[in-house]
PDB file of C-alpha atoms in Angstrom:
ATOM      1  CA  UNK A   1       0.000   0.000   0.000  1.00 43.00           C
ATOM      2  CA  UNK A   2       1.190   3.654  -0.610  1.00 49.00           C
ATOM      3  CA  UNK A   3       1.346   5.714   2.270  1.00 55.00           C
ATOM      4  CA  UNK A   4       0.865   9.323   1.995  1.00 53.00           C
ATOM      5  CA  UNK A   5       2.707  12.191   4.060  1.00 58.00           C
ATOM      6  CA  UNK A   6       2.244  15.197   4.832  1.00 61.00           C
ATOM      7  CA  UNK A   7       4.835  17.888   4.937  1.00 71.00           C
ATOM      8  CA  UNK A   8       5.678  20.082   7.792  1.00 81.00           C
ATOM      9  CA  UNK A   9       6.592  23.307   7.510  1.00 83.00           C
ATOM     10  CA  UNK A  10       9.891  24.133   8.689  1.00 89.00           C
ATOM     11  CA  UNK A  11      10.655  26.424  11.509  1.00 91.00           C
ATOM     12  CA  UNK A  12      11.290  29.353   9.667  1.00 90.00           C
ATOM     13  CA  UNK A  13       8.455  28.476   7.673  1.00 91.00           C
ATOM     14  CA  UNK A  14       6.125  28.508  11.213  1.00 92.00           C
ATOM     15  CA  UNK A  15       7.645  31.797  12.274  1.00 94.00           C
ATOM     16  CA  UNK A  16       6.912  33.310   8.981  1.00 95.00           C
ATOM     17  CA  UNK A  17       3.546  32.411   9.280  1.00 95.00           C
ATOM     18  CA  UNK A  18       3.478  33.643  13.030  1.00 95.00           C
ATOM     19  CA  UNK A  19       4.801  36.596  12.252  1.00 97.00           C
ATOM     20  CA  UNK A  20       2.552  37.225   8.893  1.00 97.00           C
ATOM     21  CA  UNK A  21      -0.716  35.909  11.309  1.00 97.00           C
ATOM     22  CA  UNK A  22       0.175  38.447  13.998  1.00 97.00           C
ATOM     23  CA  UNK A  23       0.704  41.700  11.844  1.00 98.00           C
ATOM     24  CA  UNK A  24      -2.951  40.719   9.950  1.00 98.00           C
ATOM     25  CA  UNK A  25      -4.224  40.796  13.310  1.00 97.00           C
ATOM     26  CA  UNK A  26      -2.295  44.068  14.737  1.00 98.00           C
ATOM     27  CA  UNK A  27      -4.009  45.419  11.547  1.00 98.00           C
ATOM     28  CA  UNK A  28      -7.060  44.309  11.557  1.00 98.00           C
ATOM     29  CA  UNK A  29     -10.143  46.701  13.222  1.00 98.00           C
ATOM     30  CA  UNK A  30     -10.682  45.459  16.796  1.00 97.00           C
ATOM     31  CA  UNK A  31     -14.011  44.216  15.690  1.00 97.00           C
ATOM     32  CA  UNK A  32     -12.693  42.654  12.852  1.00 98.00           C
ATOM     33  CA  UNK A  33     -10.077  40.217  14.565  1.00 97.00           C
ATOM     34  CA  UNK A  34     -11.944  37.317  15.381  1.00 97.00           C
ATOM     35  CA  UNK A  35     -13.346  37.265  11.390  1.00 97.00           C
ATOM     36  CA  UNK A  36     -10.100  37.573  10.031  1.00 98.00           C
ATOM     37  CA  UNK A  37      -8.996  34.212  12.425  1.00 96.00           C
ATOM     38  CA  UNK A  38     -12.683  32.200  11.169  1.00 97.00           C
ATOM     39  CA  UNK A  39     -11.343  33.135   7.473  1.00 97.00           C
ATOM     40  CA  UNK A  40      -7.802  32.101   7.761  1.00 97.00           C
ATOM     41  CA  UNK A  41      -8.905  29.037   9.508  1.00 96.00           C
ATOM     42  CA  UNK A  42     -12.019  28.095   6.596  1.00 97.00           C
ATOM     43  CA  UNK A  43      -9.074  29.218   3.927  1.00 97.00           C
ATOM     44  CA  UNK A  44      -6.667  26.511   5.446  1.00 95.00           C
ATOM     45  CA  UNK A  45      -9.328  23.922   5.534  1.00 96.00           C
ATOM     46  CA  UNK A  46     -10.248  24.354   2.451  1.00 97.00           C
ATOM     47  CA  UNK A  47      -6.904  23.769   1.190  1.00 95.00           C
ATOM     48  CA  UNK A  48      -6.057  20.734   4.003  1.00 94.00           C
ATOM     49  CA  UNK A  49      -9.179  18.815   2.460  1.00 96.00           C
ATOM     50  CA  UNK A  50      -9.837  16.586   5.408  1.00 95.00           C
ATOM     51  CA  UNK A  51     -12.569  17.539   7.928  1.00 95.00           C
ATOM     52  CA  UNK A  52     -11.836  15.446  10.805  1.00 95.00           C
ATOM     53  CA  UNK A  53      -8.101  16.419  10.392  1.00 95.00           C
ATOM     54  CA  UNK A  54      -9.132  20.207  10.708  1.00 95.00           C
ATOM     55  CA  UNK A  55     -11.665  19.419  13.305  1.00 96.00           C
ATOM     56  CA  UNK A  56      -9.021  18.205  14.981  1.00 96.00           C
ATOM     57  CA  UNK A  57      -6.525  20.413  14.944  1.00 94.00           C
ATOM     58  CA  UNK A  58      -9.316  23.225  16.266  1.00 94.00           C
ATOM     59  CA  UNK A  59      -9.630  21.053  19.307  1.00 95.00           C
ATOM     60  CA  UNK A  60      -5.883  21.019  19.716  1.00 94.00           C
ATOM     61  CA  UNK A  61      -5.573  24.866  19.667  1.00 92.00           C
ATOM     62  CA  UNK A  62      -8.679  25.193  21.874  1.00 94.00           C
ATOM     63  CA  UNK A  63      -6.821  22.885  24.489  1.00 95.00           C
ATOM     64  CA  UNK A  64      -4.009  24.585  24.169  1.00 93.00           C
ATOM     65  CA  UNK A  65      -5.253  28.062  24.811  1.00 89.00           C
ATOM     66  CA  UNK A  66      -7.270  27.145  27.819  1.00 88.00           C
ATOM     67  CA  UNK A  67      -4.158  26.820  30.091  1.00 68.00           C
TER      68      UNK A  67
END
Protein backbone atom coordinates (compact mmCIF):
# COMPACT_ATOMS: atom_id res chain seq x y z
CA UNK A 1 0.00 0.00 0.00
CA UNK A 2 1.19 3.65 -0.61
CA UNK A 3 1.35 5.71 2.27
CA UNK A 4 0.86 9.32 1.99
CA UNK A 5 2.71 12.19 4.06
CA UNK A 6 2.24 15.20 4.83
CA UNK A 7 4.83 17.89 4.94
CA UNK A 8 5.68 20.08 7.79
CA UNK A 9 6.59 23.31 7.51
CA UNK A 10 9.89 24.13 8.69
CA UNK A 11 10.65 26.42 11.51
CA UNK A 12 11.29 29.35 9.67
CA UNK A 13 8.45 28.48 7.67
CA UNK A 14 6.12 28.51 11.21
CA UNK A 15 7.65 31.80 12.27
CA UNK A 16 6.91 33.31 8.98
CA UNK A 17 3.55 32.41 9.28
CA UNK A 18 3.48 33.64 13.03
CA UNK A 19 4.80 36.60 12.25
CA UNK A 20 2.55 37.23 8.89
CA UNK A 21 -0.72 35.91 11.31
CA UNK A 22 0.18 38.45 14.00
CA UNK A 23 0.70 41.70 11.84
CA UNK A 24 -2.95 40.72 9.95
CA UNK A 25 -4.22 40.80 13.31
CA UNK A 26 -2.30 44.07 14.74
CA UNK A 27 -4.01 45.42 11.55
CA UNK A 28 -7.06 44.31 11.56
CA UNK A 29 -10.14 46.70 13.22
CA UNK A 30 -10.68 45.46 16.80
CA UNK A 31 -14.01 44.22 15.69
CA UNK A 32 -12.69 42.65 12.85
CA UNK A 33 -10.08 40.22 14.56
CA UNK A 34 -11.94 37.32 15.38
CA UNK A 35 -13.35 37.27 11.39
CA UNK A 36 -10.10 37.57 10.03
CA UNK A 37 -9.00 34.21 12.42
CA UNK A 38 -12.68 32.20 11.17
CA UNK A 39 -11.34 33.13 7.47
CA UNK A 40 -7.80 32.10 7.76
CA UNK A 41 -8.91 29.04 9.51
CA UNK A 42 -12.02 28.09 6.60
CA UNK A 43 -9.07 29.22 3.93
CA UNK A 44 -6.67 26.51 5.45
CA UNK A 45 -9.33 23.92 5.53
CA UNK A 46 -10.25 24.35 2.45
CA UNK A 47 -6.90 23.77 1.19
CA UNK A 48 -6.06 20.73 4.00
CA UNK A 49 -9.18 18.81 2.46
CA UNK A 50 -9.84 16.59 5.41
CA UNK A 51 -12.57 17.54 7.93
CA UNK A 52 -11.84 15.45 10.81
CA UNK A 53 -8.10 16.42 10.39
CA UNK A 54 -9.13 20.21 10.71
CA UNK A 55 -11.67 19.42 13.30
CA UNK A 56 -9.02 18.20 14.98
CA UNK A 57 -6.53 20.41 14.94
CA UNK A 58 -9.32 23.22 16.27
CA UNK A 59 -9.63 21.05 19.31
CA UNK A 60 -5.88 21.02 19.72
CA UNK A 61 -5.57 24.87 19.67
CA UNK A 62 -8.68 25.19 21.87
CA UNK A 63 -6.82 22.89 24.49
CA UNK A 64 -4.01 24.58 24.17
CA UNK A 65 -5.25 28.06 24.81
CA UNK A 66 -7.27 27.15 27.82
CA UNK A 67 -4.16 26.82 30.09
Amino acid sequence: SLIMTTPHTDIAGLEAIYDALALAIDDAPDDARERLLAKVALLLANEIQDAPRVLHLIEQAARSTQH
